[in-house]
Short mmCIF file of C-alpha atoms and ligand atoms in Angstrom, two decimals:
data_model
loop_
_atom_site.label_atom_id
_atom_site.label_comp_id
_atom_site.label_asym_id
_atom_site.label_seq_id
_atom_site.Cartn_x
_atom_site.Cartn_y
_atom_site.Cartn_z
CA MET A 1 -26.72 -63.61 -33.51
CA ALA A 2 -28.85 -63.38 -30.37
CA LYS A 3 -29.73 -60.81 -28.62
CA ARG A 4 -28.35 -60.57 -25.01
CA ASP A 5 -30.96 -59.43 -22.44
CA TYR A 6 -30.69 -54.95 -22.44
CA TYR A 7 -30.76 -55.70 -18.48
CA GLU A 8 -28.23 -58.08 -18.15
CA ILE A 9 -26.60 -55.64 -20.43
CA LEU A 10 -26.31 -52.58 -18.02
CA GLY A 11 -25.94 -54.71 -15.83
CA ILE A 12 -28.54 -54.09 -13.51
CA SER A 13 -32.09 -55.59 -12.06
CA ARG A 14 -35.20 -55.61 -14.16
CA ASP A 15 -37.40 -52.61 -11.64
CA ALA A 16 -33.98 -50.17 -11.57
CA GLY A 17 -35.12 -47.15 -11.66
CA GLU A 18 -34.46 -44.10 -14.40
CA LYS A 19 -30.68 -42.49 -12.43
CA GLU A 20 -29.55 -45.91 -12.03
CA ILE A 21 -30.00 -46.06 -15.85
CA LYS A 22 -28.82 -43.57 -17.04
CA ARG A 23 -26.00 -44.45 -14.09
CA ALA A 24 -25.62 -47.83 -15.40
CA TYR A 25 -24.82 -46.51 -19.14
CA ARG A 26 -22.59 -43.89 -18.02
CA LYS A 27 -20.06 -46.43 -16.18
CA LEU A 28 -20.31 -48.77 -19.38
CA ALA A 29 -19.54 -44.62 -22.19
CA MET A 30 -17.04 -44.14 -20.28
CA LYS A 31 -14.84 -47.51 -20.53
CA TYR A 32 -16.02 -48.83 -23.47
CA HIS A 33 -15.92 -45.56 -25.91
CA PRO A 34 -14.14 -45.74 -28.91
CA ASP A 35 -12.55 -42.10 -28.50
CA ARG A 36 -11.21 -44.25 -26.09
CA ASN A 37 -10.67 -47.36 -27.13
CA PRO A 38 -9.21 -46.78 -30.75
CA ASP A 39 -8.40 -49.29 -32.76
CA ASP A 40 -10.33 -52.45 -30.84
CA THR A 41 -13.27 -53.90 -32.46
CA GLU A 42 -15.04 -55.50 -29.08
CA ALA A 43 -15.03 -52.38 -27.50
CA GLU A 44 -16.76 -50.79 -29.86
CA ASN A 45 -19.11 -53.30 -30.38
CA LYS A 46 -20.19 -53.18 -26.53
CA PHE A 47 -20.16 -49.26 -26.59
CA LYS A 48 -23.51 -49.94 -29.40
CA GLU A 49 -24.27 -52.75 -27.22
CA ALA A 50 -24.89 -50.67 -23.86
CA SER A 51 -26.02 -47.77 -26.36
CA GLU A 52 -29.18 -49.83 -27.82
CA ALA A 53 -30.02 -51.06 -23.75
CA TYR A 54 -29.80 -47.81 -22.84
CA GLU A 55 -31.50 -45.94 -25.82
CA ILE A 56 -34.46 -48.88 -25.00
CA LEU A 57 -34.71 -49.09 -21.52
CA ALA A 58 -34.45 -45.07 -20.86
CA ASP A 59 -37.94 -44.66 -23.08
CA GLN A 60 -40.38 -45.72 -21.66
CA SER A 61 -42.94 -46.58 -23.10
CA LYS A 62 -40.06 -48.62 -25.44
CA ARG A 63 -39.04 -50.39 -22.46
CA ALA A 64 -43.13 -51.83 -21.69
CA ALA A 65 -43.36 -52.98 -24.99
CA TYR A 66 -39.34 -54.73 -24.24
CA ASP A 67 -40.77 -55.36 -21.24
CA GLN A 68 -43.55 -57.64 -22.49
CA PHE A 69 -42.61 -58.70 -25.64
CA GLY A 70 -38.27 -58.72 -25.34
CA HIS A 71 -36.25 -57.95 -28.45
CA ALA A 72 -38.82 -58.32 -30.53
CA GLY A 73 -41.19 -55.59 -29.12
CA VAL A 74 -38.70 -53.34 -29.75
CA ASP A 75 -36.99 -54.80 -33.11
CA GLY A 76 -35.43 -51.45 -34.96
CA GLN A 77 -37.31 -49.79 -32.61
CA ALA A 78 -32.90 -49.44 -31.26
CA GLY A 79 -30.54 -46.63 -33.26
CA GLY A 80 -27.33 -49.37 -31.61
CA GLY A 81 -25.28 -47.26 -31.33
CA PHE A 82 -23.80 -44.93 -34.03
CA GLY A 83 -26.18 -43.84 -37.00
CA GLY A 84 -29.16 -46.51 -37.72
CA GLY A 85 -31.98 -45.23 -37.15
CA GLY A 86 -34.26 -44.11 -33.41
CA ALA A 87 -32.71 -40.82 -31.97
CA SER A 88 -29.75 -39.67 -33.08
CA PHE A 89 -26.47 -40.54 -31.05
CA SER A 90 -26.38 -37.19 -29.72
CA ASP A 91 -29.28 -37.59 -28.49
CA ILE A 92 -28.90 -40.06 -25.72
CA PHE A 93 -25.35 -38.26 -25.50
CA GLY A 94 -27.14 -35.16 -24.21
CA ASP A 95 -29.08 -36.18 -22.06
CA VAL A 96 -27.19 -38.88 -19.89
CA PHE A 97 -23.89 -35.35 -20.72
CA GLY A 98 -25.60 -32.35 -20.57
CA ASP A 99 -25.60 -32.79 -16.31
CA ILE A 100 -21.78 -33.30 -16.51
CA PHE A 101 -21.19 -30.46 -18.40
CA GLY A 102 -23.72 -28.49 -17.40
CA GLY A 103 -26.74 -28.89 -19.78
CA GLY A 104 -27.17 -28.96 -23.81
CA GLY A 105 -27.08 -25.70 -24.74
CA ALA A 106 -23.76 -23.62 -24.97
CA GLY A 107 -21.56 -22.16 -22.39
CA GLY A 108 -21.56 -18.09 -21.52
CA ARG A 109 -23.11 -15.15 -22.28
CA GLY A 110 -25.35 -15.72 -25.89
CA ARG A 111 -26.43 -12.66 -27.82
CA ASN A 112 -29.81 -10.78 -26.71
CA THR A 113 -28.50 -10.85 -23.22
CA ARG A 114 -31.16 -8.68 -21.00
CA GLY A 115 -29.46 -6.19 -18.72
CA ALA A 116 -28.89 -6.79 -14.98
CA ASP A 117 -31.97 -5.26 -12.91
CA LEU A 118 -30.42 -2.41 -10.21
CA ARG A 119 -31.65 -1.52 -7.27
CA TYR A 120 -31.95 1.23 -5.70
CA THR A 121 -32.32 2.58 -2.52
CA LEU A 122 -34.59 5.74 -1.40
CA GLU A 123 -34.71 7.23 2.35
CA LEU A 124 -37.51 8.70 2.94
CA ASP A 125 -39.04 10.96 6.05
CA LEU A 126 -41.86 10.13 7.67
CA GLU A 127 -43.92 13.01 6.11
CA GLU A 128 -43.11 12.40 2.46
CA ALA A 129 -43.90 8.47 2.22
CA VAL A 130 -47.16 9.37 3.84
CA LYS A 131 -47.73 12.38 2.00
CA GLY A 132 -46.07 10.85 -1.19
CA LYS A 133 -43.66 12.90 -3.57
CA THR A 134 -41.89 13.20 -7.01
CA VAL A 135 -37.71 12.81 -6.47
CA GLN A 136 -35.31 13.22 -9.02
CA ILE A 137 -32.82 10.28 -7.89
CA LYS A 138 -29.34 9.77 -9.78
CA ILE A 139 -27.71 6.20 -10.89
CA PRO A 140 -25.43 4.71 -12.84
CA GLY A 141 -26.17 3.40 -16.37
CA HIS A 142 -24.72 3.09 -19.46
CA ARG A 143 -25.66 5.34 -23.34
CA GLU A 144 -24.97 4.06 -26.15
CA CYS A 145 -21.77 5.29 -27.23
CA GLU A 146 -22.25 8.34 -30.21
CA VAL A 147 -19.11 8.15 -31.65
CA CYS A 148 -19.44 4.51 -32.72
CA ASP A 149 -22.75 4.63 -32.69
CA GLY A 150 -22.37 1.31 -30.61
CA SER A 151 -21.26 -0.86 -32.80
CA GLY A 152 -17.65 -0.32 -30.13
CA ALA A 153 -15.20 0.38 -33.82
CA GLU A 154 -13.52 3.34 -34.36
CA LYS A 155 -14.20 5.14 -37.80
CA GLY A 156 -14.71 4.36 -40.70
CA SER A 157 -14.79 0.26 -39.57
CA SER A 158 -17.20 -1.62 -38.73
CA PRO A 159 -17.61 -4.91 -36.22
CA GLU A 160 -15.76 -7.65 -38.94
CA THR A 161 -17.12 -11.36 -38.66
CA CYS A 162 -15.14 -14.10 -35.93
CA GLY A 163 -12.68 -16.18 -37.80
CA THR A 164 -12.59 -18.78 -34.99
CA CYS A 165 -16.85 -19.66 -35.05
CA LYS A 166 -17.57 -18.20 -38.28
CA GLY A 167 -19.61 -15.60 -36.61
CA MET A 168 -22.06 -18.34 -34.67
CA GLY A 169 -20.92 -17.70 -31.62
CA GLN A 170 -20.51 -20.99 -30.59
CA VAL A 171 -17.09 -23.83 -31.58
CA ARG A 172 -17.17 -27.20 -30.78
CA MET A 173 -14.73 -27.94 -27.88
CA GLN A 174 -13.01 -31.67 -27.35
CA GLN A 175 -13.53 -31.88 -23.29
CA GLY A 176 -11.41 -35.60 -22.69
CA PHE A 177 -12.99 -37.41 -25.48
CA PHE A 178 -16.91 -36.43 -25.88
CA THR A 179 -17.48 -32.58 -27.73
CA VAL A 180 -19.30 -29.82 -26.42
CA GLN A 181 -20.62 -27.16 -28.35
CA GLN A 182 -19.34 -23.35 -26.18
CA ALA A 183 -19.43 -19.93 -26.77
CA CYS A 184 -16.65 -18.85 -28.63
CA PRO A 185 -13.15 -17.75 -26.32
CA THR A 186 -12.28 -15.14 -29.50
CA CYS A 187 -16.03 -13.40 -29.48
CA ARG A 188 -16.86 -13.66 -26.05
CA GLY A 189 -20.44 -15.01 -28.18
CA SER A 190 -21.37 -11.81 -30.10
CA GLY A 191 -19.95 -13.68 -33.59
CA GLN A 192 -17.85 -10.74 -34.05
CA VAL A 193 -14.69 -8.96 -33.33
CA ILE A 194 -13.84 -5.71 -33.44
CA LYS A 195 -10.29 -5.65 -34.91
CA SER A 196 -9.74 -1.59 -34.14
CA PRO A 197 -11.66 -0.52 -31.53
CA CYS A 198 -13.35 2.72 -31.42
CA LYS A 199 -11.33 5.10 -28.57
CA ALA A 200 -14.61 7.22 -27.21
CA CYS A 201 -15.88 3.63 -25.56
CA HIS A 202 -13.00 1.08 -25.78
CA GLY A 203 -14.49 -1.10 -28.20
CA GLN A 204 -17.66 -1.91 -25.19
CA GLY A 205 -20.67 0.43 -27.07
CA ARG A 206 -21.90 1.46 -24.83
CA VAL A 207 -19.98 4.80 -22.08
CA GLN A 208 -21.19 4.96 -18.57
CA GLU A 209 -23.09 7.89 -17.67
CA GLU A 210 -25.20 8.68 -14.08
CA LYS A 211 -28.52 9.29 -15.10
CA THR A 212 -31.48 11.42 -13.84
CA LEU A 213 -34.64 10.03 -13.29
CA SER A 214 -37.47 11.08 -11.61
CA VAL A 215 -39.34 8.97 -9.66
CA LYS A 216 -43.67 9.33 -8.00
CA VAL A 217 -43.44 8.26 -4.67
CA PRO A 218 -46.97 7.72 -4.26
CA PRO A 219 -48.63 8.63 -0.48
CA GLY A 220 -48.34 6.37 2.23
CA VAL A 221 -45.75 4.05 0.84
CA ASP A 222 -43.13 2.50 3.79
CA THR A 223 -39.87 0.70 4.62
CA GLY A 224 -39.76 -2.31 1.81
CA ASP A 225 -42.38 -1.26 -0.89
CA ARG A 226 -40.73 -1.25 -4.04
CA ILE A 227 -41.49 0.50 -7.52
CA ARG A 228 -40.88 -1.10 -10.59
CA LEU A 229 -39.60 1.07 -13.62
CA SER A 230 -39.57 -0.11 -16.05
CA GLY A 231 -36.36 -0.51 -18.52
CA GLU A 232 -34.05 1.72 -16.03
CA GLY A 233 -31.74 -1.13 -14.81
CA GLU A 234 -28.57 -2.02 -17.02
CA MET A 235 -29.02 -1.89 -21.04
CA GLY A 236 -29.41 -5.42 -22.32
CA ILE A 237 -26.14 -6.90 -23.92
CA ASP A 238 -25.45 -6.34 -28.30
CA GLY A 239 -29.40 -5.42 -28.33
CA GLY A 240 -31.45 -7.35 -26.08
CA PRO A 241 -33.38 -5.79 -23.35
CA PRO A 242 -32.49 -3.58 -21.17
CA GLY A 243 -33.41 -4.59 -17.30
CA ASP A 244 -35.23 -3.08 -14.68
CA LEU A 245 -34.72 -0.97 -11.78
CA TYR A 246 -36.28 -1.46 -8.88
CA VAL A 247 -36.53 1.69 -6.18
CA GLN A 248 -36.63 0.39 -2.45
CA MET A 249 -38.32 2.83 0.57
CA ALA A 250 -36.92 3.50 3.08
CA VAL A 251 -38.02 5.72 5.73
CA ARG A 252 -36.61 7.34 8.29
CA GLU A 253 -37.62 7.56 11.81
CA HIS A 254 -39.48 10.32 13.39
CA SER A 255 -38.49 12.59 16.02
CA ILE A 256 -42.17 11.93 17.38
CA PHE A 257 -43.84 9.78 15.32
CA THR A 258 -43.21 6.21 15.74
CA ARG A 259 -45.27 4.42 11.91
CA ASP A 260 -47.08 0.83 12.82
CA GLY A 261 -48.47 -0.53 9.65
CA ARG A 262 -51.77 2.21 8.81
CA ASN A 263 -51.24 3.92 12.30
CA LEU A 264 -48.94 6.95 13.82
CA TYR A 265 -47.94 7.04 17.83
CA CYS A 266 -46.51 9.68 20.71
CA GLU A 267 -46.46 10.45 23.79
CA VAL A 268 -47.84 13.19 24.60
CA PRO A 269 -46.29 14.89 28.18
CA ILE A 270 -48.64 16.85 30.47
CA SER A 271 -47.89 17.57 33.82
CA ILE A 272 -49.37 16.34 37.10
CA VAL A 273 -52.21 19.23 37.06
CA ASP A 274 -52.88 19.20 34.05
CA ALA A 275 -53.43 14.96 34.89
CA SER A 276 -55.51 15.50 37.67
CA LEU A 277 -57.71 18.64 36.26
CA GLY A 278 -58.28 17.53 33.36
CA GLY A 279 -57.42 20.83 30.04
CA GLU A 280 -56.88 21.16 26.86
CA LEU A 281 -54.08 19.45 25.38
CA GLU A 282 -52.03 21.04 21.70
CA VAL A 283 -51.11 17.68 19.92
CA PRO A 284 -49.32 17.56 16.62
CA THR A 285 -50.99 15.47 13.55
CA LEU A 286 -48.59 15.26 10.57
CA ASP A 287 -51.47 17.87 9.12
CA GLY A 288 -50.47 20.24 12.69
CA ARG A 289 -51.87 20.83 15.47
CA VAL A 290 -55.35 19.11 17.08
CA LYS A 291 -56.88 20.03 19.81
CA LEU A 292 -56.84 17.11 22.24
CA LYS A 293 -58.88 16.85 25.61
CA ILE A 294 -58.29 15.21 28.48
CA PRO A 295 -60.13 14.33 31.44
CA PRO A 296 -59.74 14.75 34.66
CA GLU A 297 -57.83 12.32 36.73
CA THR A 298 -56.20 11.21 33.78
CA GLN A 299 -53.03 8.95 34.57
CA THR A 300 -49.72 8.23 33.17
CA GLY A 301 -49.75 6.15 30.03
CA LYS A 302 -53.70 6.79 28.37
CA LEU A 303 -54.00 5.63 25.65
CA PHE A 304 -56.54 8.70 23.18
CA ARG A 305 -57.32 7.76 20.26
CA LEU A 306 -57.27 10.44 17.47
CA ARG A 307 -59.36 9.08 14.56
CA ASN A 308 -58.44 8.87 10.99
CA LYS A 309 -54.93 11.14 11.54
CA GLY A 310 -52.92 8.09 10.69
CA VAL A 311 -51.50 7.31 7.44
CA SER A 312 -53.58 5.90 4.26
CA PRO A 313 -52.52 2.96 3.60
CA VAL A 314 -50.64 2.93 -0.30
CA ARG A 315 -52.32 0.10 -1.11
CA GLY A 316 -55.69 1.64 0.16
CA GLY A 317 -58.31 0.68 2.32
CA PRO A 318 -59.29 3.87 5.48
CA ALA A 319 -56.30 6.03 6.67
CA GLY A 320 -55.61 4.08 10.10
CA ASP A 321 -56.03 6.29 13.61
CA LEU A 322 -53.58 8.74 15.59
CA LEU A 323 -52.47 7.12 18.66
CA CYS A 324 -51.41 9.41 22.30
CA ARG A 325 -50.47 8.09 24.57
CA VAL A 326 -49.90 11.32 28.29
CA ILE A 327 -47.56 10.34 29.80
CA VAL A 328 -47.40 12.51 33.43
CA GLU A 329 -44.52 14.71 34.47
CA THR A 330 -42.72 13.81 38.08
CA PRO A 331 -41.69 18.45 38.13
CA VAL A 332 -38.37 19.09 38.36
CA ASN A 333 -35.66 21.93 39.10
CA LEU A 334 -38.76 23.56 42.58
CA THR A 335 -38.25 26.36 44.07
CA LYS A 336 -38.39 26.35 48.10
CA ARG A 337 -42.46 26.91 47.65
CA GLN A 338 -43.53 24.80 44.90
CA LYS A 339 -41.96 22.72 47.42
CA GLU A 340 -43.53 24.16 50.60
CA LEU A 341 -47.50 24.33 48.33
CA LEU A 342 -46.99 20.48 47.35
CA GLU A 343 -45.91 19.51 50.94
CA GLU A 344 -48.81 20.76 52.49
CA PHE A 345 -50.26 19.31 49.79
CA GLN A 346 -49.34 15.60 50.47
CA GLN A 347 -50.74 16.44 54.25
CA THR A 348 -54.24 17.11 52.83
CA LEU A 349 -53.77 13.40 51.29
CA ASP A 350 -53.08 11.23 54.10
CA GLY A 351 -56.52 9.82 54.11
CA SER A 352 -58.22 11.60 57.67
CA ASN A 353 -61.51 12.24 55.30
CA GLY A 354 -62.02 9.30 54.29
CA THR A 355 -61.33 9.87 50.57
CA GLU A 356 -58.50 7.57 48.94
CA HIS A 357 -56.89 9.23 46.52
CA GLY A 358 -54.33 7.17 44.76
CA PRO A 359 -56.19 4.80 42.93
CA LYS A 360 -53.99 2.01 42.28
CA LYS A 361 -52.10 2.73 45.12
CA THR A 362 -53.86 0.98 47.50
CA SER A 363 -54.83 -2.11 45.68
CA TRP A 364 -51.01 -2.27 45.53
CA PHE A 365 -50.09 -2.27 49.27
CA GLU A 366 -52.92 -4.48 49.28
CA GLY A 367 -51.34 -6.76 47.27
CA VAL A 368 -47.29 -6.53 48.88
CA LYS A 369 -48.92 -7.68 52.25
CA SER A 370 -51.06 -10.20 51.19
CA PHE A 371 -47.60 -11.45 49.30
CA PHE A 372 -45.43 -11.49 52.12
CA ASP A 373 -48.05 -13.06 54.82
CA GLU A 374 -47.72 -15.70 52.08
CA MET A 375 -44.26 -15.84 51.74
CA LYS A 376 -44.76 -16.79 55.81
CA PHE A 377 -41.83 -14.83 56.90
ZN1 ZN B 1 -17.54 3.99 -29.57
ZN1 ZN B 2 -16.32 -16.13 -32.41
#
């Protein structure tokens, strides 16, 4: 009997893409699958025909041979549905239907599952972050149960091979008219069942235990940096390796300094007199106090840079600077005498001696004047 054209069987055009081929085959397979059409020879033949067409057209090299030479180009290469040569039916099956049932492998947790990673937020003071510190942290964890040596079975007994899956951990399940592999529901994939569970750990094989770890925080860390402690995460399942612990840095706000990368900033209040006459100030650094020379006629907001008094970055490179911004303070709680002195002082600033004493004031008034002139009030 002459074979029908594969494209015609699947009802697709000759330039159909991979997805279109799959879709067409899936539709036909659903319709003509023998499980859905028991004792229907015609349906079975249609199913075989569609499977064969799919097997050829889904394979790039077979499809190319078919396009060039027709059935002669691929003769004997197709399995023709069940059995036969070429790819087995389950291969096609897994390929086409895998996305419906969530992949070819069995679901659920298998054996030797790696433990989960844990995250711990470590709060540090700025000084600790800058200079480094060894910190003891307590994290929740598990350890192997000593009573049952981690088996989960009561003393004198041991876990038995699961009868449902015969220790395979996986079972074949009928899902509609398809057979799929799944994690065994009886033993949840472990392949073993515990008839009389250990009382100390309720059959878990492990017990909760807070553990104390010593974390060496290197100098120069900043918020967001993290340290990985390999193998300090959650215990693995059924002998799987443990996860990792990530210690995440969170640096607390400081009362004096703010940090921007490797530089530190601080504000230093100075009196109107020190600002005018100049002087020496004591400013704080993370290494203690240092002297800072203020020149005469220092204006408020001026930034003074103290080289290398910032932070040495944890990833290397030169230390940053400490930037001190001076803030000239207006005196408060003045006595009568102090007020008199200021008034007296004020009278000397009237410019009658031909000298300007307010460096910003003159240009500011000029700016305001020209602004109003332009507005033409
Ligand atoms: Zn136990
Ligand atoms: Zn089982």
